[in-house]
Tab-separated table of C-alpha atoms and ligand atoms in Angstrom:
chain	number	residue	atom	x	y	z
L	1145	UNK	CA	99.942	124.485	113.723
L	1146	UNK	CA	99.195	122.713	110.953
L	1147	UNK	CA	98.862	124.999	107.271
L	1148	UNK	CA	95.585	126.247	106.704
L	1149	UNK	CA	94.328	126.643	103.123
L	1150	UNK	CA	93.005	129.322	100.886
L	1151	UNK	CA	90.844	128.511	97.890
L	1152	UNK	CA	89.923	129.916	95.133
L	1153	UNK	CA	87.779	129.754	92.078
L	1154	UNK	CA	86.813	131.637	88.302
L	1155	UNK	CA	83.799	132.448	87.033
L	1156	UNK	CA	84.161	129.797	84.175
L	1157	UNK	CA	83.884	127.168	86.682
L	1158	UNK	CA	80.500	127.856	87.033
L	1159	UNK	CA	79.256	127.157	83.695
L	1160	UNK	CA	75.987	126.670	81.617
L	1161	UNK	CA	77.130	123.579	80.106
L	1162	UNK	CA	78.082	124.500	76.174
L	1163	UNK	CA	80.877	121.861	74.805
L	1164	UNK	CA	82.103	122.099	71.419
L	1165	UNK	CA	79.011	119.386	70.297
L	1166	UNK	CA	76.173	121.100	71.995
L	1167	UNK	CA	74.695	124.539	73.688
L	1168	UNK	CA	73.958	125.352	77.177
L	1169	UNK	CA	72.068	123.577	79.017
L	1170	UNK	CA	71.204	125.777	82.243
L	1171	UNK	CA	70.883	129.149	82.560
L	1172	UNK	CA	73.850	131.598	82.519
L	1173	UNK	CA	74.952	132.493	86.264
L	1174	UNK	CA	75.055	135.929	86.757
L	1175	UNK	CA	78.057	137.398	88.536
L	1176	UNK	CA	76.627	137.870	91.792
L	1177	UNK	CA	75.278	134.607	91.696
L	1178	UNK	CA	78.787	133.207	91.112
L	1179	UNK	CA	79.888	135.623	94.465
L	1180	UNK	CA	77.436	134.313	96.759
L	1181	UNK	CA	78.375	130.983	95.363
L	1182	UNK	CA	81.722	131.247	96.257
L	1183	UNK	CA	81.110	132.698	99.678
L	1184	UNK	CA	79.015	129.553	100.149
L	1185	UNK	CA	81.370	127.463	99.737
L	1186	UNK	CA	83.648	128.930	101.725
L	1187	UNK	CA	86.297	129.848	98.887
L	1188	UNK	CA	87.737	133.371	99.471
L	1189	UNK	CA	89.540	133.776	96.665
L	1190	UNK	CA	88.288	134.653	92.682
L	1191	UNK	CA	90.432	133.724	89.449
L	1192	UNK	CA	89.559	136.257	86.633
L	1193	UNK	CA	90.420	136.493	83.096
L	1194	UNK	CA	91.000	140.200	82.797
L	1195	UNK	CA	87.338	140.852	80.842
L	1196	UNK	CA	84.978	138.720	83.285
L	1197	UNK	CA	86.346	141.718	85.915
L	1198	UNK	CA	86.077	144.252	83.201
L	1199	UNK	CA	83.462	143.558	79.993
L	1200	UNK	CA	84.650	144.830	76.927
L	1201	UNK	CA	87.573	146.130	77.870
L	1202	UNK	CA	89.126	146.665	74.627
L	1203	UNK	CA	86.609	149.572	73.966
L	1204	UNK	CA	87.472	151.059	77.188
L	1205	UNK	CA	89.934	153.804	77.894
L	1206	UNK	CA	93.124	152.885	80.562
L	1207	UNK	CA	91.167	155.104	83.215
L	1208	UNK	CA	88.127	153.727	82.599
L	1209	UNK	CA	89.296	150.108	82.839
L	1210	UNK	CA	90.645	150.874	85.993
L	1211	UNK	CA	87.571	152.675	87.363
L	1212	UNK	CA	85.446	149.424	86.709
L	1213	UNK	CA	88.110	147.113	88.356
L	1214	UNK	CA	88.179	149.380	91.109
L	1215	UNK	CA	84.441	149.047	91.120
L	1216	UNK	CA	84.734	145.022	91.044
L	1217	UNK	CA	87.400	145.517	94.001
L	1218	UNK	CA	84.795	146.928	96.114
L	1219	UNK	CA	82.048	144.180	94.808
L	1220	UNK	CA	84.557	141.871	96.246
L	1221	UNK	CA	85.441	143.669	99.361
L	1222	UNK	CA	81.687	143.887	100.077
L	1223	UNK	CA	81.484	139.951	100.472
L	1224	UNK	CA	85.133	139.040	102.115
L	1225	UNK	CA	86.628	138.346	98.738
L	1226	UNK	CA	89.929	139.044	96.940
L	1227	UNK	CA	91.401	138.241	93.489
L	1228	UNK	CA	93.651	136.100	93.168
L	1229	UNK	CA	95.011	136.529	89.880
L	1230	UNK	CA	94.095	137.758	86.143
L	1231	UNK	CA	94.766	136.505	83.061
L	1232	UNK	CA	94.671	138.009	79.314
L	1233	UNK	CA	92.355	136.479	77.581
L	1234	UNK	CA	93.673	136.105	74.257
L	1235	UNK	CA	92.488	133.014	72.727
L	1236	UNK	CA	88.455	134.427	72.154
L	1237	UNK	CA	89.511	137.637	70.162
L	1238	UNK	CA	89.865	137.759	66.360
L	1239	UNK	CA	93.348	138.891	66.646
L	1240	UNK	CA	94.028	135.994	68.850
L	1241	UNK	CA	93.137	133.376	66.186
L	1242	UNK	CA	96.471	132.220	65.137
L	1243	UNK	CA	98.041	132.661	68.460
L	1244	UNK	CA	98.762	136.008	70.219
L	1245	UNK	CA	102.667	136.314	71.236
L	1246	UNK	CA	103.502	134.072	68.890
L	1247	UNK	CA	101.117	135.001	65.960
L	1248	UNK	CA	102.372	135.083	62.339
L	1249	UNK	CA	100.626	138.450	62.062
L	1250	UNK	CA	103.251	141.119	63.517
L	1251	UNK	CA	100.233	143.569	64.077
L	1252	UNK	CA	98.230	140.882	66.286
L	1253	UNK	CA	101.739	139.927	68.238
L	1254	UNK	CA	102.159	143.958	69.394
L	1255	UNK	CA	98.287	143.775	70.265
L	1256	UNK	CA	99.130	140.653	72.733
L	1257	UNK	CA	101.790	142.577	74.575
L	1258	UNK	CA	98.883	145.353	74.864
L	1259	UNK	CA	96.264	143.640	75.819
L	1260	UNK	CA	98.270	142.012	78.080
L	1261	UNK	CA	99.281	145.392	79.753
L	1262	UNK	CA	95.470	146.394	80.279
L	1263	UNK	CA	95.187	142.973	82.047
L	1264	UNK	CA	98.213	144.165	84.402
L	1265	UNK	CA	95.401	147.178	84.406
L	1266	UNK	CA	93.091	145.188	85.663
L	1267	UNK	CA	95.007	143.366	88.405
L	1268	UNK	CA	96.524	146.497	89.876
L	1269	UNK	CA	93.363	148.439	90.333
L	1270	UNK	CA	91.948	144.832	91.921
L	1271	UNK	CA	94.545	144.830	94.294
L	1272	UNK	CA	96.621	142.076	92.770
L	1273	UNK	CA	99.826	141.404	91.641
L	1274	UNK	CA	99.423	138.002	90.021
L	1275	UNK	CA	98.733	137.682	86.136
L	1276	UNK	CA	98.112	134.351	85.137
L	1277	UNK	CA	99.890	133.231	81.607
L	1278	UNK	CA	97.809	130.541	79.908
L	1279	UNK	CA	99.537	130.543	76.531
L	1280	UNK	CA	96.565	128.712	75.092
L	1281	UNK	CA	96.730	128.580	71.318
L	1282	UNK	CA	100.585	129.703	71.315
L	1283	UNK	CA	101.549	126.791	69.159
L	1284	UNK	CA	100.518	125.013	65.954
L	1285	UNK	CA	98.008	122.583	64.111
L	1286	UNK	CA	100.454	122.154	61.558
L	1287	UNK	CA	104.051	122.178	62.707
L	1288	UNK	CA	105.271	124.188	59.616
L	1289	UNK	CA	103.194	127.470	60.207
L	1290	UNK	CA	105.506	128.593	62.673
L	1291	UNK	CA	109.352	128.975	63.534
L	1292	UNK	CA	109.793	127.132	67.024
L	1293	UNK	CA	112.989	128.803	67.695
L	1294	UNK	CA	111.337	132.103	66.603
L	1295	UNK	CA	108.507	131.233	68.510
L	1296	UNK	CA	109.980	130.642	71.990
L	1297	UNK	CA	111.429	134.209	71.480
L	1298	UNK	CA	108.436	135.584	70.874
L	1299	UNK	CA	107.062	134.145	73.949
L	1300	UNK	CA	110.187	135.720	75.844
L	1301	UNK	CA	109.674	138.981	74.945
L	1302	UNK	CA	105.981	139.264	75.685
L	1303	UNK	CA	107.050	138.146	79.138
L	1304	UNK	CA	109.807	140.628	79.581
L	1305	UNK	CA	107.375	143.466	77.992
L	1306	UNK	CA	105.294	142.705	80.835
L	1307	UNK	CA	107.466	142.863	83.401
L	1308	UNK	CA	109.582	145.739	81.751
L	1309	UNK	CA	106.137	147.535	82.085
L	1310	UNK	CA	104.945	146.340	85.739
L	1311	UNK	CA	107.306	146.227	87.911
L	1312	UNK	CA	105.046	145.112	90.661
L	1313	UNK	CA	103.362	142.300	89.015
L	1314	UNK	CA	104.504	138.851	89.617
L	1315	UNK	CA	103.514	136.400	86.244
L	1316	UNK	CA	102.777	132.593	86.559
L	1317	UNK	CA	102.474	130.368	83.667
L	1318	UNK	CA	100.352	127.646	83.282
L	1319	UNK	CA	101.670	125.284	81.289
L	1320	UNK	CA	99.438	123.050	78.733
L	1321	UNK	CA	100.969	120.684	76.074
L	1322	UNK	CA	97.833	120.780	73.235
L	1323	UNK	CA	94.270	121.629	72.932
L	1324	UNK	CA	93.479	124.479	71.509
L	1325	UNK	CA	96.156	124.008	69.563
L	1326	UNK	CA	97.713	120.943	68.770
L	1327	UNK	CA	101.085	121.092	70.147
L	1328	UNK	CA	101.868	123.943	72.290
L	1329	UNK	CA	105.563	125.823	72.464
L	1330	UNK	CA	105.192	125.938	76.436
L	1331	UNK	CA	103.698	122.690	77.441
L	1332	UNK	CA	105.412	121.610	80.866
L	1333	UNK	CA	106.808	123.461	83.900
L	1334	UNK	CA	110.272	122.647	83.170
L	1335	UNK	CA	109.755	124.926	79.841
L	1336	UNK	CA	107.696	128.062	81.899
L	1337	UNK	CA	110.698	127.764	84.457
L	1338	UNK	CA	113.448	127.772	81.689
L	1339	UNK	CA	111.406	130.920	80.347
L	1340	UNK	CA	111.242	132.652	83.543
L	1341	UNK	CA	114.695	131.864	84.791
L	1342	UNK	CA	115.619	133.418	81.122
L	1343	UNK	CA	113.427	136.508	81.907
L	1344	UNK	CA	114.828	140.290	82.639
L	1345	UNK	CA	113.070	139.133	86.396
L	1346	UNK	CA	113.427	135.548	86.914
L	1347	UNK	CA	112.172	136.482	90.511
L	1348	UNK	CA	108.760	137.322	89.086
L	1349	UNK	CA	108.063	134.514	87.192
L	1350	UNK	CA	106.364	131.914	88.660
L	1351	UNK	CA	103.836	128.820	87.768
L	1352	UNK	CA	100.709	127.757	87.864
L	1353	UNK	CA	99.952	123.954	88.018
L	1354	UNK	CA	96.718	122.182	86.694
L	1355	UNK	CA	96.446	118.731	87.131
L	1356	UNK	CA	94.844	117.956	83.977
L	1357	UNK	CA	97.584	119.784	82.112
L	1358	UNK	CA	99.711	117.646	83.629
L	1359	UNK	CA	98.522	114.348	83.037
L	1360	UNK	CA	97.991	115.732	79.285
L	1361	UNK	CA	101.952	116.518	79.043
L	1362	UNK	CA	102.455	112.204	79.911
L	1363	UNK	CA	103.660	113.659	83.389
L	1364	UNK	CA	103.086	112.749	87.025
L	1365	UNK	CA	101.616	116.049	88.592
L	1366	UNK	CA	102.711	115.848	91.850
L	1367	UNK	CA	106.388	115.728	90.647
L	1368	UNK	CA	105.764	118.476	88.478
L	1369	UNK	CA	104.590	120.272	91.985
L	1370	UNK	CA	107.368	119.304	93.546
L	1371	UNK	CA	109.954	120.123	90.935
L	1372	UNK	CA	108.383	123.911	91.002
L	1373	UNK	CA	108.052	123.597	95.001
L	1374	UNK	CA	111.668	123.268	95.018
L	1375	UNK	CA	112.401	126.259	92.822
L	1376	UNK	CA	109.917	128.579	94.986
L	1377	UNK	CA	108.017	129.151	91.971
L	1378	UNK	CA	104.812	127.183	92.699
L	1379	UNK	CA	102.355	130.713	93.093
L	1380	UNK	CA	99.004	128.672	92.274
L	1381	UNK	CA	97.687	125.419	91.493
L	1382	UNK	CA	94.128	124.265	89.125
L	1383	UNK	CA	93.298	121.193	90.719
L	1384	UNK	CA	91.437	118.678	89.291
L	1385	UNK	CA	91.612	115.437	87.460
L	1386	UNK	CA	91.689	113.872	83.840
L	1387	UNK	CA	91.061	110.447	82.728
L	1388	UNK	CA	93.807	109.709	80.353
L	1389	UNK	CA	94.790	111.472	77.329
L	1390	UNK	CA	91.701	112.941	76.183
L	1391	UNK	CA	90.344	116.622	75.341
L	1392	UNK	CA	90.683	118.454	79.213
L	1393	UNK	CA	88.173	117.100	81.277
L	1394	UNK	CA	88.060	119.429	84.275
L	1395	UNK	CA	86.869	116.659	86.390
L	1396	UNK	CA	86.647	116.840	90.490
L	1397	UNK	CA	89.746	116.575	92.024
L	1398	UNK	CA	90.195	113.120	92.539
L	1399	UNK	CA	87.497	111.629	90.711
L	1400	UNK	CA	89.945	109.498	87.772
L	1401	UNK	CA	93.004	109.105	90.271
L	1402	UNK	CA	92.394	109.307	93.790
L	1403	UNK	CA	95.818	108.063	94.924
L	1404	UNK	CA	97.432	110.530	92.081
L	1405	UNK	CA	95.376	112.923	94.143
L	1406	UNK	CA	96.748	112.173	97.530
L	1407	UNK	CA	100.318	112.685	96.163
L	1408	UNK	CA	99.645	116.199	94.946
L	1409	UNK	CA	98.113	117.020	98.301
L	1410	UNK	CA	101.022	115.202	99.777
L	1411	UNK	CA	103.429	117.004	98.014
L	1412	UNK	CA	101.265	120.236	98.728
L	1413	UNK	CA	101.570	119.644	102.562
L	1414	UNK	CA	105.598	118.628	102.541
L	1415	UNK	CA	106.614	121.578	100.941
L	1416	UNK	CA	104.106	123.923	103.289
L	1417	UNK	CA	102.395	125.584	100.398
L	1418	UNK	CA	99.281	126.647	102.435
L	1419	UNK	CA	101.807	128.685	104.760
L	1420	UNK	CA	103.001	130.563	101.296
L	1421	UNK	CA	99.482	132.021	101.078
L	1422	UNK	CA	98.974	130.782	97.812
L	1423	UNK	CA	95.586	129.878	97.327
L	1424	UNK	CA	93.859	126.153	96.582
L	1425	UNK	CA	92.149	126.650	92.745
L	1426	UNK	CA	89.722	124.240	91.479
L	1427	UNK	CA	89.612	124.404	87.554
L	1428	UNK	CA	86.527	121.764	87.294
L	1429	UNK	CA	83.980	122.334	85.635
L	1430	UNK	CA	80.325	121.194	86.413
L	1431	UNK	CA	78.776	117.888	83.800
L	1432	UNK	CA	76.695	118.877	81.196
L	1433	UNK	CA	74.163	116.866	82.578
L	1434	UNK	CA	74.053	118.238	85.833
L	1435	UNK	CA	70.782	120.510	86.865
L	1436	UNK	CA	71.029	123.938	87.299
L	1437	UNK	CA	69.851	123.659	90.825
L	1438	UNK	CA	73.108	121.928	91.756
L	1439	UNK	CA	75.662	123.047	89.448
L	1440	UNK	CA	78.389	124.029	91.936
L	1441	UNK	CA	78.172	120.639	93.554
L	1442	UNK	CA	81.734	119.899	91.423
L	1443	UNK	CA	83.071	122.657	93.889
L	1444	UNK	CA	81.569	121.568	96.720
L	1445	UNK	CA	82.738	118.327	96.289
L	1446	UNK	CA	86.476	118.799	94.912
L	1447	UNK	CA	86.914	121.012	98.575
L	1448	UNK	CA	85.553	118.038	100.342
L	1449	UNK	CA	87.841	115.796	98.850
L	1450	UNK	CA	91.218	118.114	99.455
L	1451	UNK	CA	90.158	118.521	102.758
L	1452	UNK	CA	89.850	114.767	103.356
L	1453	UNK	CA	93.265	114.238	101.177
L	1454	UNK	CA	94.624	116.497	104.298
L	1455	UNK	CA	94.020	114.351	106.724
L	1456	UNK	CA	95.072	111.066	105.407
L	1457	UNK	CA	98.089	112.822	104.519
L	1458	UNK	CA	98.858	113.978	108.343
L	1459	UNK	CA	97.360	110.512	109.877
L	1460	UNK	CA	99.675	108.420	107.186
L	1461	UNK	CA	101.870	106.190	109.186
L	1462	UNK	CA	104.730	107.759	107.878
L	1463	UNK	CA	107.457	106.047	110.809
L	1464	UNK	CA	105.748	102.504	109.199
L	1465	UNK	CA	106.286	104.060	106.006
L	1466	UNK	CA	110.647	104.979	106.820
L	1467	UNK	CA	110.910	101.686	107.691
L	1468	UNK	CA	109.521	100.018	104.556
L	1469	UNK	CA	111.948	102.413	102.895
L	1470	UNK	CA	115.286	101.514	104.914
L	1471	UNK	CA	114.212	98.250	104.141
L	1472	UNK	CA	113.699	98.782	100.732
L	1473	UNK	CA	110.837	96.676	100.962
L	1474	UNK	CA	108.695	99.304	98.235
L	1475	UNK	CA	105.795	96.423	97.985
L	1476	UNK	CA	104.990	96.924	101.465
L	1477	UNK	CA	104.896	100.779	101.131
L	1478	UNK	CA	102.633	100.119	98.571
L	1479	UNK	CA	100.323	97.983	100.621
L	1480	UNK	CA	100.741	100.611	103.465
L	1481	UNK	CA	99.371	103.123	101.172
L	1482	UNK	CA	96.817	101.263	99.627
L	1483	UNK	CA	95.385	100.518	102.754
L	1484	UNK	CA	95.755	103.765	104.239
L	1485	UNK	CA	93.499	105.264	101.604
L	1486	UNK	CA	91.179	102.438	101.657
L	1487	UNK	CA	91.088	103.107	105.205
L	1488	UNK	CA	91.269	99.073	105.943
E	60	XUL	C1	92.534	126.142	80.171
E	60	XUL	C2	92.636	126.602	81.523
E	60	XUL	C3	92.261	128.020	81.743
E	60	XUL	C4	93.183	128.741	82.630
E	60	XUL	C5	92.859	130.176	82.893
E	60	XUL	O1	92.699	124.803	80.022
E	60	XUL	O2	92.950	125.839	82.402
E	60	XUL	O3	91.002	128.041	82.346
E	60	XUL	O4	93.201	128.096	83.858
E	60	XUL	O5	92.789	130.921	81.766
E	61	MN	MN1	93.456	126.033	84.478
């Protein structure tokens, strides 16, 4: 039997619309609303940073954290839903500002590692073992703030405090080269793999993949897939799509590179991901001038397209395609592709 998929989606992917030049433009979604969204559209899965499952968290005791994720377990269970992951959210707090592992400030560094222990919190009372590690403004406007060597440490040992502390929690990085920071010390899966394989658990240390991160980084993302594929260590993936090197667009999966889309589903599908149980995550985000009314269509939409990418990936002609290959004749694998996805 062909793999069947999971998928998966955060709150922040339904969003009112604020970018960094304007406010929101629709109404916030409640949580609930975002549920029943999701069981709409048929995803099963929910991504949270650790304080959409639990608000405030920092003023919140360790029992009391995990009474209200234990609460949000059941809000779940309630409407055929798990949690797929959780991730620290570091970047919005004050102590965050210049970074969190790898901040200049020793005092914000140690709160990092503790933060990032309530988000373990978080996960376990949830039911999940998978933290997310988005080291978002781990890096540097200007290269002479920090010490890269120093840095890249730092990073290290927030990992290992982590897994020192949880020894049931599995952690997958997702890489990004820049934005918010300029350049980031852990922009490509080649450097969260060196980290993990470096770890005290190089068995828990996984990736993440977003498409948009990729493209960002110069790279190809299906390759990036498949190099993690090959290592095991491919735990979850953000689809979705970027036009060129801009600020991360978050756009449907598929919408700038449809072809570059079909060879991460491709990729997906020849390594039997879906049979890992990993889940399918969309990290697009809705246009700011997109209605309220409609505002999950980017969901709805990047779904339909994976789903489609599925089955031109099982109907390719792929003994037509062998040939071309032991031929080395790569212009007519070309064609044969082209037209395949043209459907012509
Ligand atoms: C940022 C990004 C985040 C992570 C989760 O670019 O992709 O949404 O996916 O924190
Ligand atoms: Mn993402």
């Amino acid at each position: 039997m062909p793999a069947a998929y999971r998928f998966s989606i955060g709150p922040w992917n339904i969003h009112p619309g604020a970018d960094p030049f304007g406010p929101p433009v629709r109404p916030p979604v409640p949580f609930d609303q975002v549920l029943d969204a999701a069981v709409a559209l048929g995803f099963e899965g929910i991504q949270f940073h650790d304080d959409d499952a639990v608000p405030d968290l920092e003023s919140l005791a360790p029992a009391a954290i995990a009474r209200e994720a234990e609460a949000m377990r059941r809000r779940l269970a309630d409407q055929g839903l798990v949690a797929e992951f959780v991730a620290p959210r570091l970047w919005e707090h004050a102590h965050g500002i210049d970074g969190g592992y790898t901040s200049n400030d020793p005092s914000a560094r140690r709160w990092a590692i503790e933060r990032s222990k309530r988000c373990v919190d978080v996960a376990l009372a949830l039911g999940c073992d998978l933290i997310v590690m988005w080291p978002a403004r781990e890096g540097t406007a200007v290269r002479e703030s920090k010490n890269p060597v120093q840095a890249s440490r730092q990073v290290l040992e927030a990992i290992d405090a982590i897994l020192l502390a949880a020894p049931n929690v599995r952690i997958a990085i997702e890489p990004k080269p820049n934005e918010p920071v300029d350049h980031a010390f852990v922009p490509t899966i080649g450097h969260a793999l060196s980290l993990g394989a470096r770890s005290v658990a190089p068995d828990r240390v996984g990736v993440l993949i977003e498409t948009a991160h990729a493209i960002l980084a110069g790279l190809d993302p299906s390759d990036e897939m498949g190099f993690a594929l090959a290592a095991g260590k491919l735990w979850s993936v953000h689809l979705n799509d970027q036009n060129g090197l801009k600020f991360d667009q978050d756009k449907v999966f598929g919408a700038a590179n449809l072809r570059g889309a079909f060879d991460q589903v491709r990729v997906l599908e020849m390594a039997g991901y879906g049979d890992t149980g990993a889940f399918i995550g969309f990290d697009v985000k809705a246009q700011r001038t997109q209605r309220a009314d409609s505002a999950t269509a980017h969901l709805a939409t990047s779904k339909r397209v994976f789903l489609a990418l599925v089955e031109k990936v099982r109907s390719f002609p792929q003994t037509i395609a062998d040939q071309c290959i032991a031929d080395r004749d790569y212009e007519s694998l070309e064609r044969l592709v082209l037209e395949h996805l043209l459907a012509v």
